[in-house]
mmCIF file of C-alpha atoms in Angstrom:
data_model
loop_
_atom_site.group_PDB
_atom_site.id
_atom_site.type_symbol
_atom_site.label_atom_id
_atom_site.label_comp_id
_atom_site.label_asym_id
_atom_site.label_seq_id
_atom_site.Cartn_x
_atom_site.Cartn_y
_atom_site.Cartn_z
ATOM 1 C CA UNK A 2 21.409 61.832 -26.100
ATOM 2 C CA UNK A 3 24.766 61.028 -26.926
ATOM 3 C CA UNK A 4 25.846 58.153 -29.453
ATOM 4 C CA UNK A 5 27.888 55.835 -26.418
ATOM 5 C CA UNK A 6 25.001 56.603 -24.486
ATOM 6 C CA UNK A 7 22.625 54.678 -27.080
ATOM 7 C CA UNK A 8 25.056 51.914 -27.857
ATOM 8 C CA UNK A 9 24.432 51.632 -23.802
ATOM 9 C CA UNK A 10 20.770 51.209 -23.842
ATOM 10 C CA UNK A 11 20.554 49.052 -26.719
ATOM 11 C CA UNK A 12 23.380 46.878 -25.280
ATOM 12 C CA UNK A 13 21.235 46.738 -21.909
ATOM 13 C CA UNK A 14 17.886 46.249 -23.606
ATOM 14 C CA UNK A 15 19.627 43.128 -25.846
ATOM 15 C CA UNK A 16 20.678 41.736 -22.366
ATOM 16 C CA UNK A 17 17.532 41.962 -20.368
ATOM 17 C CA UNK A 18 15.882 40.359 -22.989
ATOM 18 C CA UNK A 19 18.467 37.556 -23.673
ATOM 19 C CA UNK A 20 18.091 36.978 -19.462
ATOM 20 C CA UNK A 21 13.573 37.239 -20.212
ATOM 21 C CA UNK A 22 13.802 34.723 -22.927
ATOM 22 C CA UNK A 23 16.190 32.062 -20.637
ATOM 23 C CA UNK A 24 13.848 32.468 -17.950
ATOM 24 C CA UNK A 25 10.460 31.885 -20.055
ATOM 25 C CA UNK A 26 12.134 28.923 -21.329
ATOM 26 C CA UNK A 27 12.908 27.307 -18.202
ATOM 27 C CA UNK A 28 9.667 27.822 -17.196
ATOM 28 C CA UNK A 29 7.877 26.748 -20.246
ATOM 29 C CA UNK A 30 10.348 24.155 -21.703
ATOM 30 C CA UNK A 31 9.253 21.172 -18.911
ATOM 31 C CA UNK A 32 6.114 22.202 -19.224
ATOM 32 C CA UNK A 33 5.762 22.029 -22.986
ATOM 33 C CA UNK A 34 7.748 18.625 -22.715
ATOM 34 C CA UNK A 35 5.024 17.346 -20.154
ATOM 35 C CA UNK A 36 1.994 18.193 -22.663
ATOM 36 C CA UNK A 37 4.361 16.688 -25.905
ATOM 37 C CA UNK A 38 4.713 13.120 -23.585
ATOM 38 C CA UNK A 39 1.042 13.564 -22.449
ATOM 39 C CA UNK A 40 -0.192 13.816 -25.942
ATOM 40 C CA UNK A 41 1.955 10.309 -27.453
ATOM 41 C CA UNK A 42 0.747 8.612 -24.064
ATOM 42 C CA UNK A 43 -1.627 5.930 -24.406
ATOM 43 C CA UNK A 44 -2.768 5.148 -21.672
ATOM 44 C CA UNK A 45 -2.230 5.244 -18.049
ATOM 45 C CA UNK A 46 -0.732 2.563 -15.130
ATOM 46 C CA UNK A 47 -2.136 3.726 -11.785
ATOM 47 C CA UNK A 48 -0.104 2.321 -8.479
ATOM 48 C CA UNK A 49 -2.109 1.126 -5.509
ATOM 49 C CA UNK A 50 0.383 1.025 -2.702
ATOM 50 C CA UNK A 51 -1.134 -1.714 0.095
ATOM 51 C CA UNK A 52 0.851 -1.066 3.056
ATOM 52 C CA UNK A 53 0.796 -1.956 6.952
ATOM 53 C CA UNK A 54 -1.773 -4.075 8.604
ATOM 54 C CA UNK A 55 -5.042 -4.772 6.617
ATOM 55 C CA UNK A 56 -7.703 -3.483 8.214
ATOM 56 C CA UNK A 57 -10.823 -1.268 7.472
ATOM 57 C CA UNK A 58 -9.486 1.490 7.241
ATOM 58 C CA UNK A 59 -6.866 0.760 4.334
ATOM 59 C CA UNK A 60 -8.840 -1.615 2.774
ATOM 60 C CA UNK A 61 -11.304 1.136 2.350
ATOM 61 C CA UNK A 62 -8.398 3.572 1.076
ATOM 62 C CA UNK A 63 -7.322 1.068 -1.430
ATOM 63 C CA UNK A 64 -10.938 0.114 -2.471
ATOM 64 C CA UNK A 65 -11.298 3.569 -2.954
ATOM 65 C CA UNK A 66 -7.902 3.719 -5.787
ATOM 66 C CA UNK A 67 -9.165 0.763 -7.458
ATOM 67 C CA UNK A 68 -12.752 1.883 -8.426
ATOM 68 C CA UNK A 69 -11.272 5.446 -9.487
ATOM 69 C CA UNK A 70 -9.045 3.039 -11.748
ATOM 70 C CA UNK A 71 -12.206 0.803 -13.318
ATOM 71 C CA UNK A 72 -14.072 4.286 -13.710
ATOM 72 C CA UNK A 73 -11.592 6.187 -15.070
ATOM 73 C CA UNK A 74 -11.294 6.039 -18.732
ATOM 74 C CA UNK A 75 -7.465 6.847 -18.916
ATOM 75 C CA UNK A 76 -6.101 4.238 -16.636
ATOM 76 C CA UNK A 77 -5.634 1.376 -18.533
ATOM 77 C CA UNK A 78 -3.742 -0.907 -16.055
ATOM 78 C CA UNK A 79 -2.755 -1.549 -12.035
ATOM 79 C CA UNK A 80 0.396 -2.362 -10.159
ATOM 80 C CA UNK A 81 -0.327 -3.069 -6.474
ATOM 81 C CA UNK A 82 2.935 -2.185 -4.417
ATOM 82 C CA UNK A 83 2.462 -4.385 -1.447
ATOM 83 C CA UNK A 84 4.484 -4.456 1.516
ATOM 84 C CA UNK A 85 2.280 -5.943 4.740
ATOM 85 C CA UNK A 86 2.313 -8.647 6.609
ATOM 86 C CA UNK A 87 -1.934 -9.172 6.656
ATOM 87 C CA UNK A 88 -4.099 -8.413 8.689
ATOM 88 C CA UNK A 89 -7.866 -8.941 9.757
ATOM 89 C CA UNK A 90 -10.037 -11.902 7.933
ATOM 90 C CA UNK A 91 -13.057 -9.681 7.382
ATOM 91 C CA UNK A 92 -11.063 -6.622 4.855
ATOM 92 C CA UNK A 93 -7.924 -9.359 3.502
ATOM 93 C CA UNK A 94 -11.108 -11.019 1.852
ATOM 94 C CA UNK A 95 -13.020 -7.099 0.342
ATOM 95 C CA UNK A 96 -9.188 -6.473 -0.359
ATOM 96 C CA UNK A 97 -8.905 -10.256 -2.721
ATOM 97 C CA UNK A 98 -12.830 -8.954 -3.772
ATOM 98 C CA UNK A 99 -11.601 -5.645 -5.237
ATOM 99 C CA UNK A 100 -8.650 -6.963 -6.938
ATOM 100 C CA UNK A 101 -10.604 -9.728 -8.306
ATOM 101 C CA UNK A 102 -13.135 -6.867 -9.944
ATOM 102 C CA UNK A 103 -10.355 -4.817 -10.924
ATOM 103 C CA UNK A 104 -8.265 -7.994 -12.490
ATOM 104 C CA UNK A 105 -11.636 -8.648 -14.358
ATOM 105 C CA UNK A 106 -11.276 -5.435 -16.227
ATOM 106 C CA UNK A 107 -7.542 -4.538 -16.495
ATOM 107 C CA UNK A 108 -4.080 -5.965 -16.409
ATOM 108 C CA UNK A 109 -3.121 -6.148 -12.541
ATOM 109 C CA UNK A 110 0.637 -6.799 -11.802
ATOM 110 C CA UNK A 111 1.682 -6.975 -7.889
ATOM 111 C CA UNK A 112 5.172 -5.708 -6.721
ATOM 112 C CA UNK A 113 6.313 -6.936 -3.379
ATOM 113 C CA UNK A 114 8.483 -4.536 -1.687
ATOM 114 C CA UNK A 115 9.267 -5.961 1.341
ATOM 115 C CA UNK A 116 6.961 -8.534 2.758
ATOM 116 C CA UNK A 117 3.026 -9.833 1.012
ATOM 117 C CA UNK A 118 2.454 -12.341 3.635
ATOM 118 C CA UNK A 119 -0.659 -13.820 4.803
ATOM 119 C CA UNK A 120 -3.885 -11.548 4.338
ATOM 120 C CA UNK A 121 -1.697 -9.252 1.785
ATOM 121 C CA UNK A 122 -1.193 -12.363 -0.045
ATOM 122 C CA UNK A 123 -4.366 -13.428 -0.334
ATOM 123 C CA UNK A 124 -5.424 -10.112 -1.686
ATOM 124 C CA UNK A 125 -2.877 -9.791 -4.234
ATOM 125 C CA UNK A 126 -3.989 -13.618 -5.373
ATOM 126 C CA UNK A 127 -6.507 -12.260 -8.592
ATOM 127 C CA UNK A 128 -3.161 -10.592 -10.071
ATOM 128 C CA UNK A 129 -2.408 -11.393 -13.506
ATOM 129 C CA UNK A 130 1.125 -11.601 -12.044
ATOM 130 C CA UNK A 131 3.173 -11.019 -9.132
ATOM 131 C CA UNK A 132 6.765 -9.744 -8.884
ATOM 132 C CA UNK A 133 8.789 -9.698 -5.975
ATOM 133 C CA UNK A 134 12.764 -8.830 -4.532
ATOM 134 C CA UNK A 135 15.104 -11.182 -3.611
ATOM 135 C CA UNK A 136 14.680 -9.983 0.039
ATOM 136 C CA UNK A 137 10.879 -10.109 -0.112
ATOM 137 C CA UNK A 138 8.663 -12.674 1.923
ATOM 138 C CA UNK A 139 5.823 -14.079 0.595
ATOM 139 C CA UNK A 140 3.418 -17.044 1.423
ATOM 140 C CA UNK A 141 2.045 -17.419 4.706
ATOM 141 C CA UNK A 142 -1.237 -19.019 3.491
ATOM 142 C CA UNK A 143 -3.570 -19.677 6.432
ATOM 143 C CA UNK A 144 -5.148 -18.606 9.786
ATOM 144 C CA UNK A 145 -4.645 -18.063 13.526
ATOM 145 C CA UNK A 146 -7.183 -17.602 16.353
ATOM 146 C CA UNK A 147 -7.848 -17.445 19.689
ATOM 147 C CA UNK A 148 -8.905 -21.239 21.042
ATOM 148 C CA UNK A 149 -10.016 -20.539 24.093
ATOM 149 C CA UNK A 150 -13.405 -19.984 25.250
ATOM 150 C CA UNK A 151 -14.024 -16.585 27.481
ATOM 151 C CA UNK A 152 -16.775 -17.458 30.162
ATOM 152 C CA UNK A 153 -19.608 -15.036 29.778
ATOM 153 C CA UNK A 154 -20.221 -13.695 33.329
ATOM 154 C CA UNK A 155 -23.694 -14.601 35.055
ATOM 155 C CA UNK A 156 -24.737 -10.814 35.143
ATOM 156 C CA UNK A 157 -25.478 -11.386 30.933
ATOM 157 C CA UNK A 158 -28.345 -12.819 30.230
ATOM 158 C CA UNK A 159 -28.264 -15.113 27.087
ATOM 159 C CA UNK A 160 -31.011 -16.468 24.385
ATOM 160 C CA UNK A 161 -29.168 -19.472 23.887
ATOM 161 C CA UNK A 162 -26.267 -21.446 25.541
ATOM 162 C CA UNK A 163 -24.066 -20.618 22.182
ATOM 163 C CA UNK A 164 -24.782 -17.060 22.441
ATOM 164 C CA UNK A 165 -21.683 -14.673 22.334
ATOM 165 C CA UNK A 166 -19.649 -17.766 23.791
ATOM 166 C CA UNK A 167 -18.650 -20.165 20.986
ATOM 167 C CA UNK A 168 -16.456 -23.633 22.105
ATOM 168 C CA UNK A 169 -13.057 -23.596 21.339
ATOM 169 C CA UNK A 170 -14.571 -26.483 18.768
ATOM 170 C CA UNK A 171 -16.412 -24.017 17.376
ATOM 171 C CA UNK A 172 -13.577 -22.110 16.681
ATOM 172 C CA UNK A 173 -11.382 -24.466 15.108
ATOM 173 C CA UNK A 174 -13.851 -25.417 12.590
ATOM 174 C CA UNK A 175 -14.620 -21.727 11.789
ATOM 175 C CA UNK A 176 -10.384 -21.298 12.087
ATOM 176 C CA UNK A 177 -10.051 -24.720 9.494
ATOM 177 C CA UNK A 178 -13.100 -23.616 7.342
ATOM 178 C CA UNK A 179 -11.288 -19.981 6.633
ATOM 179 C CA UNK A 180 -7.834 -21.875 6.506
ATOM 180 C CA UNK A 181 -9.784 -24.202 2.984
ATOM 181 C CA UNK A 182 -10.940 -21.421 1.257
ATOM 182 C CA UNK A 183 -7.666 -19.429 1.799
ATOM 183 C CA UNK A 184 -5.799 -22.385 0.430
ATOM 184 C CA UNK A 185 -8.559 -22.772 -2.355
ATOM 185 C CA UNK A 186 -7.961 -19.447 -3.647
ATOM 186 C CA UNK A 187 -3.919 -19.778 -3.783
ATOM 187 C CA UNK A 188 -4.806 -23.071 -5.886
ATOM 188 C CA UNK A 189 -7.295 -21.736 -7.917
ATOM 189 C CA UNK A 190 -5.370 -18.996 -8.935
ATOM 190 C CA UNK A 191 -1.589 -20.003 -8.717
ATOM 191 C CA UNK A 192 -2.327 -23.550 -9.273
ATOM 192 C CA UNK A 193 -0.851 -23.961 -12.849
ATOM 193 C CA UNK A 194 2.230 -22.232 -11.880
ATOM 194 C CA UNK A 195 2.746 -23.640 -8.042
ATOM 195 C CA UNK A 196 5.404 -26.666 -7.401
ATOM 196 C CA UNK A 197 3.723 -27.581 -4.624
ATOM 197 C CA UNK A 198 1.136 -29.496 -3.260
ATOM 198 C CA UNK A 199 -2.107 -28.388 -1.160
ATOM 199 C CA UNK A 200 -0.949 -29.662 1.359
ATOM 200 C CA UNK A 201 2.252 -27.963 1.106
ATOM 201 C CA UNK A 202 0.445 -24.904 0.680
ATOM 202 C CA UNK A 203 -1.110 -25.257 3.952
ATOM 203 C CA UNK A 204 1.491 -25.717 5.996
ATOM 204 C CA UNK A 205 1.675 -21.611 5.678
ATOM 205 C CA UNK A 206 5.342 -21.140 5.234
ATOM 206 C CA UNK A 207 6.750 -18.380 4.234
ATOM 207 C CA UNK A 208 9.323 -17.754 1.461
ATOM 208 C CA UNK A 209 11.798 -15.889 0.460
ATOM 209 C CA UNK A 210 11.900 -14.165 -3.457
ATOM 210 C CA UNK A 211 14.127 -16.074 -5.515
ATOM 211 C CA UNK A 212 12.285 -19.710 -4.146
ATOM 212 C CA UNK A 213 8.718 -17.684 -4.382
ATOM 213 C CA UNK A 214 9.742 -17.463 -7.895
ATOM 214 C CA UNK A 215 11.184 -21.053 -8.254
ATOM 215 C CA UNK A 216 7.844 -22.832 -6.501
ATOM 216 C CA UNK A 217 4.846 -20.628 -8.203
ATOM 217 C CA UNK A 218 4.272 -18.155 -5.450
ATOM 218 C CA UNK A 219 5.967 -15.354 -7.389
ATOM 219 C CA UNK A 220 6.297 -15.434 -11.230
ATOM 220 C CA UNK A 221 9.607 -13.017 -11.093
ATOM 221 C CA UNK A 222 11.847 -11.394 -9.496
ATOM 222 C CA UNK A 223 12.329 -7.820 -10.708
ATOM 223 C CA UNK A 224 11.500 -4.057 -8.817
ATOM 224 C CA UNK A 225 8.493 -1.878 -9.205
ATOM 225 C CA UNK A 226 9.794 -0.924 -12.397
ATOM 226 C CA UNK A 227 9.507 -3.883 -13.511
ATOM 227 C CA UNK A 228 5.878 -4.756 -12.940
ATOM 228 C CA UNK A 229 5.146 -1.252 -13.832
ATOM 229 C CA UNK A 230 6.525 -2.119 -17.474
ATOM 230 C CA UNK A 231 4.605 -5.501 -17.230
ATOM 231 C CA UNK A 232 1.124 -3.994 -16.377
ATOM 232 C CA UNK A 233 1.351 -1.079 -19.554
ATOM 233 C CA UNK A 234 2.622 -4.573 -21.747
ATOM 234 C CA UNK A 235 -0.199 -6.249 -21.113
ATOM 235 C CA UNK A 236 -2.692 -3.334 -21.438
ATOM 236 C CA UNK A 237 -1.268 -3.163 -24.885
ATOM 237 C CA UNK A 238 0.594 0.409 -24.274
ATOM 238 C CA UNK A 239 3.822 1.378 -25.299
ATOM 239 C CA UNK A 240 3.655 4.888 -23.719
ATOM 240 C CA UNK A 241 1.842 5.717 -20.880
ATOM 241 C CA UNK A 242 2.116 7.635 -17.855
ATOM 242 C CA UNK A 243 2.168 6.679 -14.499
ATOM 243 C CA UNK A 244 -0.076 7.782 -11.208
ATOM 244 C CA UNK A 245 0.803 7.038 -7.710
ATOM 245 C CA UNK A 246 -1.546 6.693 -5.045
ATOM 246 C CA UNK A 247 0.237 6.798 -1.397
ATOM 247 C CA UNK A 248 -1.636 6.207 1.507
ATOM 248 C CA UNK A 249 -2.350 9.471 3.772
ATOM 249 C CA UNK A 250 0.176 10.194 6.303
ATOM 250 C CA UNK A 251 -1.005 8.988 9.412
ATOM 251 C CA UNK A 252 2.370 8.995 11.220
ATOM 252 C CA UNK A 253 2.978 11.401 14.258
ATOM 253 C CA UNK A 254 5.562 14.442 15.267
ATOM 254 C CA UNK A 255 8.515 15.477 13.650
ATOM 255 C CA UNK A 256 11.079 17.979 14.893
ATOM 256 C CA UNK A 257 13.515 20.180 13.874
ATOM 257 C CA UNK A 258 15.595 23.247 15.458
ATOM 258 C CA UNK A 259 16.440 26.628 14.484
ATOM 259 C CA UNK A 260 19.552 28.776 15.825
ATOM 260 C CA UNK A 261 19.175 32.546 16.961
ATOM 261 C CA UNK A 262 21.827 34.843 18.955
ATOM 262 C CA UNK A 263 23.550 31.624 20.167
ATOM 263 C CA UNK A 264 20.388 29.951 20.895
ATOM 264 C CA UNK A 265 19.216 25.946 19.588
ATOM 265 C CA UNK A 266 15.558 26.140 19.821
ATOM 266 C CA UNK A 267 13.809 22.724 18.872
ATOM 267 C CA UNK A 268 10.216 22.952 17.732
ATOM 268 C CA UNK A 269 8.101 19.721 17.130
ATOM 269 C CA UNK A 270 4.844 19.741 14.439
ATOM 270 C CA UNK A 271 2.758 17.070 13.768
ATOM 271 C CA UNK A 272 -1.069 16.414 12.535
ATOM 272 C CA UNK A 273 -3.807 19.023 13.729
ATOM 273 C CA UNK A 274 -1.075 21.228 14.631
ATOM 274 C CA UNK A 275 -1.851 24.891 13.438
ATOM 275 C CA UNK A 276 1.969 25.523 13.405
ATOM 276 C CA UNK A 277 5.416 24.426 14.831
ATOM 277 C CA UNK A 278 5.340 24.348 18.838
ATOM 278 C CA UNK A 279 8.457 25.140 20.808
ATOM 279 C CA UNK A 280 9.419 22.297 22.875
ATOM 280 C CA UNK A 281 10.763 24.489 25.719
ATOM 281 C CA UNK A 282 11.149 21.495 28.050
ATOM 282 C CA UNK A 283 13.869 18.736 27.868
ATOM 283 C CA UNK A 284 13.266 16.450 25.445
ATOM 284 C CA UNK A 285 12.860 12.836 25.994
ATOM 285 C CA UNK A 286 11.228 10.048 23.806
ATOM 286 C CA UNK A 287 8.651 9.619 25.832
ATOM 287 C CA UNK A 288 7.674 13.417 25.743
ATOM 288 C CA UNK A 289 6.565 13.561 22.082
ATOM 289 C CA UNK A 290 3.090 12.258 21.486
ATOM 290 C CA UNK A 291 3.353 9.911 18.814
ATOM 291 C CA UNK A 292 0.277 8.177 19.907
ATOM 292 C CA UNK A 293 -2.726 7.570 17.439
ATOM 293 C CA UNK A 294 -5.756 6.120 19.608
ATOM 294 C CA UNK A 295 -7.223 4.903 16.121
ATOM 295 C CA UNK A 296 -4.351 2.683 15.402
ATOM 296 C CA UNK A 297 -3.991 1.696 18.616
ATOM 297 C CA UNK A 298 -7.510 -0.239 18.896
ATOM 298 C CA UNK A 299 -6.445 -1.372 15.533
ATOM 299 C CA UNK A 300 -3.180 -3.273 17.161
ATOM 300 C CA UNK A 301 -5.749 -4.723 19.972
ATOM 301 C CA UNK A 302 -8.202 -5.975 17.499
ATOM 302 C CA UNK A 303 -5.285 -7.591 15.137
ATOM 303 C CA UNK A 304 -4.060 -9.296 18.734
ATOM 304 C CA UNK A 305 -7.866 -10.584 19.578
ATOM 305 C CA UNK A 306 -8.994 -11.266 16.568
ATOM 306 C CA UNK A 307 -7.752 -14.082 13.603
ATOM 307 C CA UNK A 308 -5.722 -12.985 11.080
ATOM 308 C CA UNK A 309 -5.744 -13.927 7.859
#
């Protein structure tokens, strides 16, 4: 072997590992950072996002975040990221009973992205503290029902005359009964810091951030950020990490397209689809199945039933 061709290899071998040792780095480097900001952390802030109408279904979901956070040892703190309007009577009050458990063990900070009206409201109540936008809603404190009273056709035979077929009486003082102990709850536990009066409170308006903040609702305005700096404050931590705990996706199709000799072709996938689907026919709104029968007898019960 000649001498230039050794000065070759040698120059070659001093490259490829030059290139080897850039590569392991950017490999290793985050992950070595990751285990260096793992090992100061003290502590961790989980985020329970509350989203949509409150039914069941999510209330189960977010009961389901909340115990993982009392049980496990490494979460040290909650945020609740709330953006819903309410919902049902029945899960808004297991929603206010798990954050009340939860609040009994850890710092619990609520950040209002968008709207925490009526039922979401009530459930983010037990919060050591709520934050919210300047575009955020909030309030809404109270309940709506039917009034009416739905004969019950002769063909059903009844053990007694109330059976299945309560007065329109009846429901106002079940509607006004709910209605007190929603109100009871905002004054028990935003009573030191509300401006307003009981009956104020009752009259189940709805307010924007900055006078949500001003009248007691609210105790801030500030991002998720924000209460996510709050909740590791008052669980004592001054680094911590953060977990996120989205909802599953529930939504329905999405498409895309793909060109080939000249040709658009538009596929559409969505869930329980193997794989994309060519959508060989033309497209129109209506066409795509975005239809979940699950949520849809939610949407009738929310319209039938009271809301809280």
């Amino acid at each position: 072997m000649s001498k230039d061709t050794s000065a070759a290899s040698a120059r070659t071998l001093f490259v490829v590992a030059v290139v080897a040792a850039v590569l392991v780095s950017a490999v290793l480097a985050p992950l070595a950072y990751d285990a260096a900001q793992s090992a100061q952390s003290e502590g961790t802030v989980s985020v329970v996002t509350i989203s949509g109408t409150i039914t069941t279904s999510t209330v189960d979901g977010v009961s389901e975040d909340l115990r993982e956070a009392r049980t496990n040892e490494s979460i040290r703190a909650v945020v609740l990221k709330v953006d819903s309007g309410g919902g049902l009577v029945a899960p808004s009050e297991r929603l206010y009973l798990e954050v009340l458990r939860t609040a009994e063990q850890m710092p619990v900070v609520a950040s209002v992205q968008g709207i925490g009206a009526s039922g979401a409201y009530y459930g983010m109540l037990p919060a050591d503290e709520i934050y919210v936008l300047s575009s955020s809603e909030v309030g809404s404190v109270g309940v709506i029902g039917p009034g009416g009273t739905v004969p019950v056709p002769d063909s059903i035979i009844r053990t007694g005359p109330d059976k299945a077929q309560p007065t329109a009486e009846d429901r106002r003082r079940t509607i006004e009964s709910l209605k007190r102990q929603f109100v009871g709850r905002v004054m028990e536990h935003r009573g030191e810091e509300l401006s307003l009066s009981r009956e104020e409170v009752a009259y189940a308006k709805t307010y924007l951030g900055p006078e949500a903040a001003s009248n007691g609702y609210a105790d801030g305005i500030g991002a998720l950020p924000t209460a996510i700096d709050r909740a590791a404050e008052l669980a004592g931590m001054e680094n911590y990490d953060v977990v996120r705990n989205e909802p599953p996706f529930r939504g329905g199709f999405f498409l895309f397209a793909t060109e080939a000799n000249n040709r658009t072709t538009v596929y559409k996938q969505g869930p329980g689809m193997a794989g994309p689907v060519p959508v060989t026919q033309p497209l129109f709104v209506d066409e795509i199945a975005n239809h979940d029968p699950q949520l849809a007898s939610y949407d009738t019960e929310v319209q039938h039933n009271a809301s809280a």
